[in-house]
PDB file of C-alpha atoms and ligand atoms in Angstrom:
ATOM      1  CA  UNK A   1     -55.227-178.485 -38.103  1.00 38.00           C
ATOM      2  CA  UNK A   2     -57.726-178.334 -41.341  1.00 38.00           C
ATOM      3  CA  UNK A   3     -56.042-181.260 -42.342  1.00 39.00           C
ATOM      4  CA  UNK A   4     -55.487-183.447 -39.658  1.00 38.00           C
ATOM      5  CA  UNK A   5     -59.297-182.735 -38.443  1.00 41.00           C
ATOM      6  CA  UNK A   6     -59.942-184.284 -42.473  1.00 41.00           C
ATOM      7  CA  UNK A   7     -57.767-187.177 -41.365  1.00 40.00           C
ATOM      8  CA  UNK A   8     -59.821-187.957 -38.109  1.00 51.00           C
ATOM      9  CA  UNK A   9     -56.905-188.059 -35.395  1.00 49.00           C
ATOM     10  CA  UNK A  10     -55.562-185.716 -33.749  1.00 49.00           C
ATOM     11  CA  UNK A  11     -52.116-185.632 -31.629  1.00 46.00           C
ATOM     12  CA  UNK A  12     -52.957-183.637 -28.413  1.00 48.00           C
ATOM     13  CA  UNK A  13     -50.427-183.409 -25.247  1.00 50.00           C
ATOM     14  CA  UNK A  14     -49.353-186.868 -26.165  1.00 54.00           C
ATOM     15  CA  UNK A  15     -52.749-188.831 -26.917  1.00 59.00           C
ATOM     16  CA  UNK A  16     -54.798-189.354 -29.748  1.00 64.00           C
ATOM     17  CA  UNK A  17     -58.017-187.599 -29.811  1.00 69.00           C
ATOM     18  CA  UNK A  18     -60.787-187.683 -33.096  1.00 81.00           C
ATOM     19  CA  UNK A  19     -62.481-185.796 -34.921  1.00 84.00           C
ATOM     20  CA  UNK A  20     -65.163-186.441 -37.650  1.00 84.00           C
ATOM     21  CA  UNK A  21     -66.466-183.998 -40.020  1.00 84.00           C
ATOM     22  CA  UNK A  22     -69.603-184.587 -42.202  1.00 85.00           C
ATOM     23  CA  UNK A  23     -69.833-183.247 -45.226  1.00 77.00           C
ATOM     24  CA  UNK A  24     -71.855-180.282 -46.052  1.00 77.00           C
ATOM     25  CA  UNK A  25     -72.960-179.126 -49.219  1.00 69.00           C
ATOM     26  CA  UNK A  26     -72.237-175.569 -49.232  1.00 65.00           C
ATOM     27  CA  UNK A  27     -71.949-174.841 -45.606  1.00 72.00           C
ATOM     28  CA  UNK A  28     -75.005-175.280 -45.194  1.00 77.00           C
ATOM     29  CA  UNK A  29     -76.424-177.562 -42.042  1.00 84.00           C
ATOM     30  CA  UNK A  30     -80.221-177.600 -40.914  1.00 88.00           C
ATOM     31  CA  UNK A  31     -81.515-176.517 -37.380  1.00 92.00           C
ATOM     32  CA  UNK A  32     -82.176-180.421 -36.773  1.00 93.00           C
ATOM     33  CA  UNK A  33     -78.747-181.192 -38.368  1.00 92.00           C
ATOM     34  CA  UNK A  34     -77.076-178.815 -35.888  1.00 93.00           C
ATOM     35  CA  UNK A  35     -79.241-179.819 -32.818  1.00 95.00           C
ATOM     36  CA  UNK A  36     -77.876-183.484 -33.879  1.00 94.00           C
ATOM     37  CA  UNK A  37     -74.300-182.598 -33.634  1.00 94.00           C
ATOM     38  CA  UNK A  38     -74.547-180.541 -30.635  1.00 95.00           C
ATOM     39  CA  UNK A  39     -76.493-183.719 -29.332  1.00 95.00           C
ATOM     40  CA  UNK A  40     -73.707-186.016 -30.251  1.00 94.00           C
ATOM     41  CA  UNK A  41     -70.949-184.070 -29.239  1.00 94.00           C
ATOM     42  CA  UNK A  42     -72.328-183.356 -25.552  1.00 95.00           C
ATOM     43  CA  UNK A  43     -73.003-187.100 -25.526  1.00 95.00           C
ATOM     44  CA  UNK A  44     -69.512-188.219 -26.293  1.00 93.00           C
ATOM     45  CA  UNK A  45     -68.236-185.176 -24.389  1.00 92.00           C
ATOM     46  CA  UNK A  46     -66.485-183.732 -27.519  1.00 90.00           C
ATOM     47  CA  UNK A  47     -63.842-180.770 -26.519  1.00 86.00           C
ATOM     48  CA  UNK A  48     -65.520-178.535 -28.892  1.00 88.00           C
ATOM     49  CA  UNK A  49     -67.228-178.150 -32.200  1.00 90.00           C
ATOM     50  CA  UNK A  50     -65.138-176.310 -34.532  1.00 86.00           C
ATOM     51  CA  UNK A  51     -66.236-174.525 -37.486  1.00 83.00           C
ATOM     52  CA  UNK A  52     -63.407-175.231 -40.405  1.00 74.00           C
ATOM     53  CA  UNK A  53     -61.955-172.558 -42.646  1.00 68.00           C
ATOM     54  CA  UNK A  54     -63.685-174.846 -45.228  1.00 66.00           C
ATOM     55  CA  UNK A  55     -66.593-174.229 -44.265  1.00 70.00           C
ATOM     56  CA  UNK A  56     -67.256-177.373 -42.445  1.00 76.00           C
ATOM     57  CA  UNK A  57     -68.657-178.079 -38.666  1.00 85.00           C
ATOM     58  CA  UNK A  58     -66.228-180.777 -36.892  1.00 86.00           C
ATOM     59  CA  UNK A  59     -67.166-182.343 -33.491  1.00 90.00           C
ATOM     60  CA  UNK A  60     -63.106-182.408 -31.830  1.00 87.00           C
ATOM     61  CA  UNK A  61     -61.912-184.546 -28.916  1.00 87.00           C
ATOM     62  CA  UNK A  62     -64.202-187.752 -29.292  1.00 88.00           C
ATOM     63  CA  UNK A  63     -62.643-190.874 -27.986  1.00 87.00           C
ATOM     64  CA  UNK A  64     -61.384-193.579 -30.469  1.00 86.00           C
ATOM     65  CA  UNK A  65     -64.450-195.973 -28.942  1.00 89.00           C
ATOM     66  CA  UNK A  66     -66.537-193.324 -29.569  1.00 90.00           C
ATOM     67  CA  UNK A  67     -66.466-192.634 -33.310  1.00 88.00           C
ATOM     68  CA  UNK A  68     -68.661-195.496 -34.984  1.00 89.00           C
ATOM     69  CA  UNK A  69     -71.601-195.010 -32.621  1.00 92.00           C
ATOM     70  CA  UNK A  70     -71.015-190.785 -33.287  1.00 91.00           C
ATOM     71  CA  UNK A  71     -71.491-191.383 -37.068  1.00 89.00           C
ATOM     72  CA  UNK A  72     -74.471-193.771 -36.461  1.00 91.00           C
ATOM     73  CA  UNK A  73     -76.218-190.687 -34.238  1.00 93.00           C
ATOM     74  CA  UNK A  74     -75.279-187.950 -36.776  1.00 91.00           C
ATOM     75  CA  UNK A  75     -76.499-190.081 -39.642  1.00 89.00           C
ATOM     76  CA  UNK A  76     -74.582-187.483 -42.006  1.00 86.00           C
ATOM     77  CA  UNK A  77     -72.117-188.557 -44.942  1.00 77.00           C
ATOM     78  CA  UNK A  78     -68.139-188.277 -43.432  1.00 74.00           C
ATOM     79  CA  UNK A  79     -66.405-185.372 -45.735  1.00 66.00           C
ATOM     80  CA  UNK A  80     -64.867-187.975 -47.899  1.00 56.00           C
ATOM     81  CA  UNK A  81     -62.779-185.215 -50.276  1.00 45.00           C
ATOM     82  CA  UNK A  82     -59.807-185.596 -49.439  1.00 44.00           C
ATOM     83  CA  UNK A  83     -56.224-184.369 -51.370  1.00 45.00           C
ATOM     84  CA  UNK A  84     -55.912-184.685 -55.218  1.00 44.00           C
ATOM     85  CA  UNK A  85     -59.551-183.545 -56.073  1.00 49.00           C
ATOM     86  CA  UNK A  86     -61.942-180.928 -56.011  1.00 56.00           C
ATOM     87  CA  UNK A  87     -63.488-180.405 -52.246  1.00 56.00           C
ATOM     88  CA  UNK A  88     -65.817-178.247 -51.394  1.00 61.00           C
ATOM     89  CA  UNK A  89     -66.283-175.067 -53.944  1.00 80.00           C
ATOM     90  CA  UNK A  90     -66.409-172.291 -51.942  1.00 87.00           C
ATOM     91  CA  UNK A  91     -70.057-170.016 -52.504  1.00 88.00           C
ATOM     92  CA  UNK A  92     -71.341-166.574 -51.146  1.00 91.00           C
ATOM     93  CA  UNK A  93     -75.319-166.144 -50.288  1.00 89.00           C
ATOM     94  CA  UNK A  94     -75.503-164.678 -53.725  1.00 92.00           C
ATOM     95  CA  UNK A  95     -78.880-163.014 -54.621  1.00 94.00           C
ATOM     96  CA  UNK A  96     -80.920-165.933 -52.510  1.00 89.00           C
ATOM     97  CA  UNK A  97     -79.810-163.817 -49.263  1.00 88.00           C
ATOM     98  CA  UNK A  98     -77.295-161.040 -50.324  1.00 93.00           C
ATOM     99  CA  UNK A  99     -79.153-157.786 -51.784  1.00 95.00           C
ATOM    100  CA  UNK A 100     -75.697-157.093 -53.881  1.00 96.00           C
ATOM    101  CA  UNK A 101     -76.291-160.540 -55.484  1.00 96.00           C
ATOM    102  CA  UNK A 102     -76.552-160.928 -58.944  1.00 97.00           C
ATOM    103  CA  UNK A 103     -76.900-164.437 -59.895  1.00 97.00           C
ATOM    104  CA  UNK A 104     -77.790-167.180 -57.661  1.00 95.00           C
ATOM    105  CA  UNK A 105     -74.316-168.461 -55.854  1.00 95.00           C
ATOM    106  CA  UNK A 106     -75.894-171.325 -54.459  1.00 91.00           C
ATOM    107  CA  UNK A 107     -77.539-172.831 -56.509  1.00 92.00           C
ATOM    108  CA  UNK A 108     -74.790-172.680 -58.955  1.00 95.00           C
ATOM    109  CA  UNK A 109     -72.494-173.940 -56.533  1.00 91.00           C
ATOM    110  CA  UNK A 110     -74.412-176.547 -55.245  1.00 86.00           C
ATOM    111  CA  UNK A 111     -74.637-177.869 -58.964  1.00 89.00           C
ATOM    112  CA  UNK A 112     -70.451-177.510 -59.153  1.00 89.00           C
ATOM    113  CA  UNK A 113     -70.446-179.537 -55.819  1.00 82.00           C
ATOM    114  CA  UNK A 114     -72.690-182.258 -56.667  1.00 80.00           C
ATOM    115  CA  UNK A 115     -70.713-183.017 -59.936  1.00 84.00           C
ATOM    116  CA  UNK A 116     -66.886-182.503 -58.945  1.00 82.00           C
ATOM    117  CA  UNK A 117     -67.157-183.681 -55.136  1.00 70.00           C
ATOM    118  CA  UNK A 118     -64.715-186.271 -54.868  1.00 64.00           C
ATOM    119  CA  UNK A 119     -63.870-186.080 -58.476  1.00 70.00           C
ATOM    120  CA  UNK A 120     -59.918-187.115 -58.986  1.00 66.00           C
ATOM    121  CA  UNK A 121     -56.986-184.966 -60.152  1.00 66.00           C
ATOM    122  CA  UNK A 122     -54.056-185.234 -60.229  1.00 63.00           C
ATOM    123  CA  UNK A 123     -53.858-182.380 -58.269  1.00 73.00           C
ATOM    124  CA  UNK A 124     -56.126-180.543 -56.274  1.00 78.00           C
ATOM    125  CA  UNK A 125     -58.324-177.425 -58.017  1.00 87.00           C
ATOM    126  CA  UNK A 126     -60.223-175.113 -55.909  1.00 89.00           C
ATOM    127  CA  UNK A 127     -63.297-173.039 -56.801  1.00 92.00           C
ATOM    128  CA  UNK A 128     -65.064-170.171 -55.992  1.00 94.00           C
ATOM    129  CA  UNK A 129     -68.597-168.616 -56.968  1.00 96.00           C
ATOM    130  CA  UNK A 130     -69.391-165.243 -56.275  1.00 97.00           C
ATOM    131  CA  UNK A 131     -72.821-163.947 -56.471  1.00 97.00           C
ATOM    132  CA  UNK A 132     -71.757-160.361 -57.638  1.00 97.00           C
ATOM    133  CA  UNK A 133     -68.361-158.442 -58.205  1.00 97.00           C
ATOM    134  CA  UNK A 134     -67.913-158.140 -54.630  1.00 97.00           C
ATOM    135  CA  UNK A 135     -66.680-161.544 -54.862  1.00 97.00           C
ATOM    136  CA  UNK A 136     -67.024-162.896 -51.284  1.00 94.00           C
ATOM    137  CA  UNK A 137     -65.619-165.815 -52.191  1.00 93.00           C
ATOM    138  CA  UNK A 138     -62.420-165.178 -53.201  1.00 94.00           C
ATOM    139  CA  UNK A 139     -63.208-166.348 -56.981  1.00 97.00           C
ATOM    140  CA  UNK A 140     -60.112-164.032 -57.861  1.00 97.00           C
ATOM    141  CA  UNK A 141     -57.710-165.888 -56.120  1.00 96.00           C
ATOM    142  CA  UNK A 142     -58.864-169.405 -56.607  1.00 94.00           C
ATOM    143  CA  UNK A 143     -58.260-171.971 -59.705  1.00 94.00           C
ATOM    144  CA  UNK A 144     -61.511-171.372 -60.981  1.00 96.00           C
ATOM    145  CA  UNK A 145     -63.365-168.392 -60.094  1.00 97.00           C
ATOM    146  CA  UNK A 146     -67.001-167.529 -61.290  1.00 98.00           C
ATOM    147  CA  UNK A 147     -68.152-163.664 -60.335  1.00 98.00           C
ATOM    148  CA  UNK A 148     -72.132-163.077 -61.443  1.00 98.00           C
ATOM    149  CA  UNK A 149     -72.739-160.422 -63.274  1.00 97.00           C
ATOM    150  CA  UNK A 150     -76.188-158.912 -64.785  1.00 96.00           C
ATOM    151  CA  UNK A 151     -76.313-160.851 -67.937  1.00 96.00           C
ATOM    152  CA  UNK A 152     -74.810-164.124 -66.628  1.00 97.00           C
ATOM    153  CA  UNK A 153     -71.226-165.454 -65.194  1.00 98.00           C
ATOM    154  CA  UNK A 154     -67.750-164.239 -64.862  1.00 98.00           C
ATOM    155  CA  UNK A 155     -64.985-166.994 -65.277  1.00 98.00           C
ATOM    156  CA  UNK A 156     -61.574-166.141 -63.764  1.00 98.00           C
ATOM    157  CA  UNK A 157     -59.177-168.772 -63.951  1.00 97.00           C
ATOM    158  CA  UNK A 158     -55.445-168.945 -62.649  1.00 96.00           C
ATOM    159  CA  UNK A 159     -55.762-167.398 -58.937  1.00 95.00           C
ATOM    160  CA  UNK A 160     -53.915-168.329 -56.463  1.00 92.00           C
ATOM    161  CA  UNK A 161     -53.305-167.211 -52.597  1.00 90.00           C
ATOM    162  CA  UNK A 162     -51.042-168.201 -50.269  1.00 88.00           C
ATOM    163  CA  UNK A 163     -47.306-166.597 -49.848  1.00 91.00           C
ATOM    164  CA  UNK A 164     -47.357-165.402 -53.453  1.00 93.00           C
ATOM    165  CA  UNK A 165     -51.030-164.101 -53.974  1.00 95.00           C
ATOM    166  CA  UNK A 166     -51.908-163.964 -57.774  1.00 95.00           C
ATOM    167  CA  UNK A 167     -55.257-162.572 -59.303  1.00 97.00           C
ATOM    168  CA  UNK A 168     -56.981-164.724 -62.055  1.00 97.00           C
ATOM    169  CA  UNK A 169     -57.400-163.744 -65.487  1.00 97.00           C
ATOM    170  CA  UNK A 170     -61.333-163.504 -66.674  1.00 97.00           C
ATOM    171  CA  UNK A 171     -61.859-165.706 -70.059  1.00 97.00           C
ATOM    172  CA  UNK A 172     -65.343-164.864 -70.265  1.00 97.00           C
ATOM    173  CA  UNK A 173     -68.091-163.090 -69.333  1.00 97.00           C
ATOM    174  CA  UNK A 174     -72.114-163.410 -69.646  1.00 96.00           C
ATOM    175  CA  UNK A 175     -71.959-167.381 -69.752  1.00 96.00           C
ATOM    176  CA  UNK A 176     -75.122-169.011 -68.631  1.00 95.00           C
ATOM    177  CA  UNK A 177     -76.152-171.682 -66.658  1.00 92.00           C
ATOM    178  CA  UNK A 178     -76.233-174.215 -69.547  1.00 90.00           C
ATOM    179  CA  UNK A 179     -72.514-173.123 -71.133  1.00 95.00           C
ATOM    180  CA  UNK A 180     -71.043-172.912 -68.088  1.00 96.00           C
ATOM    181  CA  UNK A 181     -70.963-176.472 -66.689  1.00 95.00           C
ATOM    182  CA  UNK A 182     -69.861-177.260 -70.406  1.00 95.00           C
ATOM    183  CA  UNK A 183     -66.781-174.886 -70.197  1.00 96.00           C
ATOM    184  CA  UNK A 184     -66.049-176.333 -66.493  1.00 95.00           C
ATOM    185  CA  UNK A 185     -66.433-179.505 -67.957  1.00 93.00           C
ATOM    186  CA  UNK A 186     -63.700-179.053 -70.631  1.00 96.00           C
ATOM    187  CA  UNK A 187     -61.173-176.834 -68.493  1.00 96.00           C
ATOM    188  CA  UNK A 188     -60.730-179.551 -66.274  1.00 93.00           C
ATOM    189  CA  UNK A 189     -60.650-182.378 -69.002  1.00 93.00           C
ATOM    190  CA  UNK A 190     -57.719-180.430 -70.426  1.00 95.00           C
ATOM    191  CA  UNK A 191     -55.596-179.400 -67.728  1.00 93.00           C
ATOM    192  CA  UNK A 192     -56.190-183.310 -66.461  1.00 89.00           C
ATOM    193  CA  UNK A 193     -54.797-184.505 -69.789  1.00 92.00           C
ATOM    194  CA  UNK A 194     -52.475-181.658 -70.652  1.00 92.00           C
ATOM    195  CA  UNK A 195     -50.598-181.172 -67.623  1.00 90.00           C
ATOM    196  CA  UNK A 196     -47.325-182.891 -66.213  1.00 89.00           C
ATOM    197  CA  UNK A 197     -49.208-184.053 -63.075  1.00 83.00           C
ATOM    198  CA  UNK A 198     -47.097-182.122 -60.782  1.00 86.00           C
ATOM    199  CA  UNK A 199     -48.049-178.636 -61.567  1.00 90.00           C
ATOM    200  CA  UNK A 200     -50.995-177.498 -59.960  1.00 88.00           C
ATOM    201  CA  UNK A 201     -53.517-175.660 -62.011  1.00 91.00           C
ATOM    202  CA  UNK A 202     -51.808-172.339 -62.029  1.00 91.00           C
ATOM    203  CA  UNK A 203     -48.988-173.706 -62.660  1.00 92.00           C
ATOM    204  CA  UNK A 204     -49.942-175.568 -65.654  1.00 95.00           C
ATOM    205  CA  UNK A 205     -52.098-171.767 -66.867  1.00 95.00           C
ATOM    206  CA  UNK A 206     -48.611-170.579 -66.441  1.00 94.00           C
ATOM    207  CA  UNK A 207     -46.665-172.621 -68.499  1.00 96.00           C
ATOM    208  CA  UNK A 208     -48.783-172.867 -71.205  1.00 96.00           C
ATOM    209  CA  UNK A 209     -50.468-169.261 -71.032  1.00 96.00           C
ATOM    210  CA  UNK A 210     -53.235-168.216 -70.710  1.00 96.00           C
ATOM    211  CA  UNK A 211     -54.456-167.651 -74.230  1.00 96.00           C
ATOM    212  CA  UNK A 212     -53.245-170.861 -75.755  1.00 97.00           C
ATOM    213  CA  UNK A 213     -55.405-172.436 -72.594  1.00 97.00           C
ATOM    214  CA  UNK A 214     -58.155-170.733 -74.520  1.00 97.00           C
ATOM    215  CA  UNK A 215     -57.437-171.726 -77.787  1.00 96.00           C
ATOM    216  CA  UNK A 216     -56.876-175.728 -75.799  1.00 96.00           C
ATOM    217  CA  UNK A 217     -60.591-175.763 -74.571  1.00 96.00           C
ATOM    218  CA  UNK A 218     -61.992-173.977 -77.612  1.00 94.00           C
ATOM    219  CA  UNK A 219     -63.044-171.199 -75.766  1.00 94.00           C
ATOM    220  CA  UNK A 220     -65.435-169.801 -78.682  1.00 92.00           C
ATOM    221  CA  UNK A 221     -68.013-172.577 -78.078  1.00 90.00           C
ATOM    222  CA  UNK A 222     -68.986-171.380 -75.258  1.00 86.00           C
ATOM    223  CA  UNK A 223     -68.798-167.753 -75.927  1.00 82.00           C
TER     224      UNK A 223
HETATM  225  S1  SF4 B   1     -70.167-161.574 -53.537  1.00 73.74           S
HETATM  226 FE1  SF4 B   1     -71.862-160.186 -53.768  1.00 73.74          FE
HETATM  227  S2  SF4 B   1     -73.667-161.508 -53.622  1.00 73.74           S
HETATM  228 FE2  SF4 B   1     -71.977-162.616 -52.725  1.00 73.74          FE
HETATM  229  S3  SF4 B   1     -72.056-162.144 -50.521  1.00 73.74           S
HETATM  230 FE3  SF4 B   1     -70.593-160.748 -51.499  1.00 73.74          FE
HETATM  231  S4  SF4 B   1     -71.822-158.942 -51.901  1.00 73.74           S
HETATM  232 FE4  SF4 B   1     -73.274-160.620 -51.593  1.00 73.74          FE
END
């Protein structure tokens, strides 16, 4: 479903219906933005709006005629990530709205967003930042993980989920702000270079190991 509703067309009891999904940074949607699509989709007599397990609001059921003028009313960007790249990183409230928070999830998510949206791979990498140990966002069990702790960030890198669950290894702790894009920065440069372009990134973390990873990005600069 998540990935059809990406695609815009849906097969349903033999016709085509659409969908469109704009893209959210974070989750996050305004009252006006929200009063827009609930706007749009009564006038185009959506079936529903659905909220996506990535975190995204999609008006579902619009007509094919329908779609161009929808956009136009919305006046929101599509959710162009699509496939081999990095779509949305997945954030908590961290300490903006959580108590438990211990560094600020959003904002350092919002940052990740804005400079790997759309950003091509050769295969997709997901991320999650937690705001605290707690980690609400599953930064355990995604590619890259960040968990905040009291004197900075957590990395974890190597989770997966799915059918064969697998917790990611931390490679550093107490990074700040200004190191951490850095280290981001050069993960991804090397497993984009390094890797056969078939293995996804845990893959890759597993063939090479974890500790020779390390040694790949230089891991002591930013330590
Ligand atoms: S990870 Fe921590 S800060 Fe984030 S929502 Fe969960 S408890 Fe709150």
């Amino acid at each position: 479903m998540q990935e059809l509703l990406e695609m815009g067309n849906i097969e349903e009891e033999g016709q085509t219906v659409y969908a469109v999904a704009p893209y959210l940074t974070q989750g996050i949607v305004t009252p006006e933005e929200l009063r827009r699509l609930a706007d749009v989709a009564e006038k185009y007599q959506a079936a529903a709006i659905k909220v996506t397990e990535a975190r995204k609001i999609a008006i579902v059921g619009l007509k094919e005629e329908d779609i161009d003028a929808a956009w136009q009313e919305l006046g929101m960007k599509p959710e162009v990530a699509i496939g081999l790249c990095i779509r949305n990183v997945k954030i908590c409230p961290g300490m903006a709205y959580c108590k438990m928070g211990l560094q600020d999830a959003i904002a350092v998510g919002t940052k990740l967003d804005e400079r790997y949206h759309e950003r091509e791979l050769l295969r997709e990498v997901k991320m999650g930042v937690s705001g605290c140990p707690n980690s609400c966002s599953d930064s355990r069990t995604r590619d890259i993980g960040l968990i905040g702790g009291r004197n900075g960030w957590m990395v974890y890198i190597g989770g997966k989920g799915g059918k064969t669950p697998k917790l990611g290894e931390r490679i550093a702790v107490n990074i700040k702000e200004d190191k951490l894009f850095e280290l981001m920065d050069q993960m991804l440069l090397v497993y984009s270079e390094q890797s056969d372009g078939k293995e996804i990134f845990e893959e890759y973390l597993s063939r090479v190991g974890v500790e020779a990873f390390k040694r790949q990005i230089d891991i002591t600069l930013f330590i």
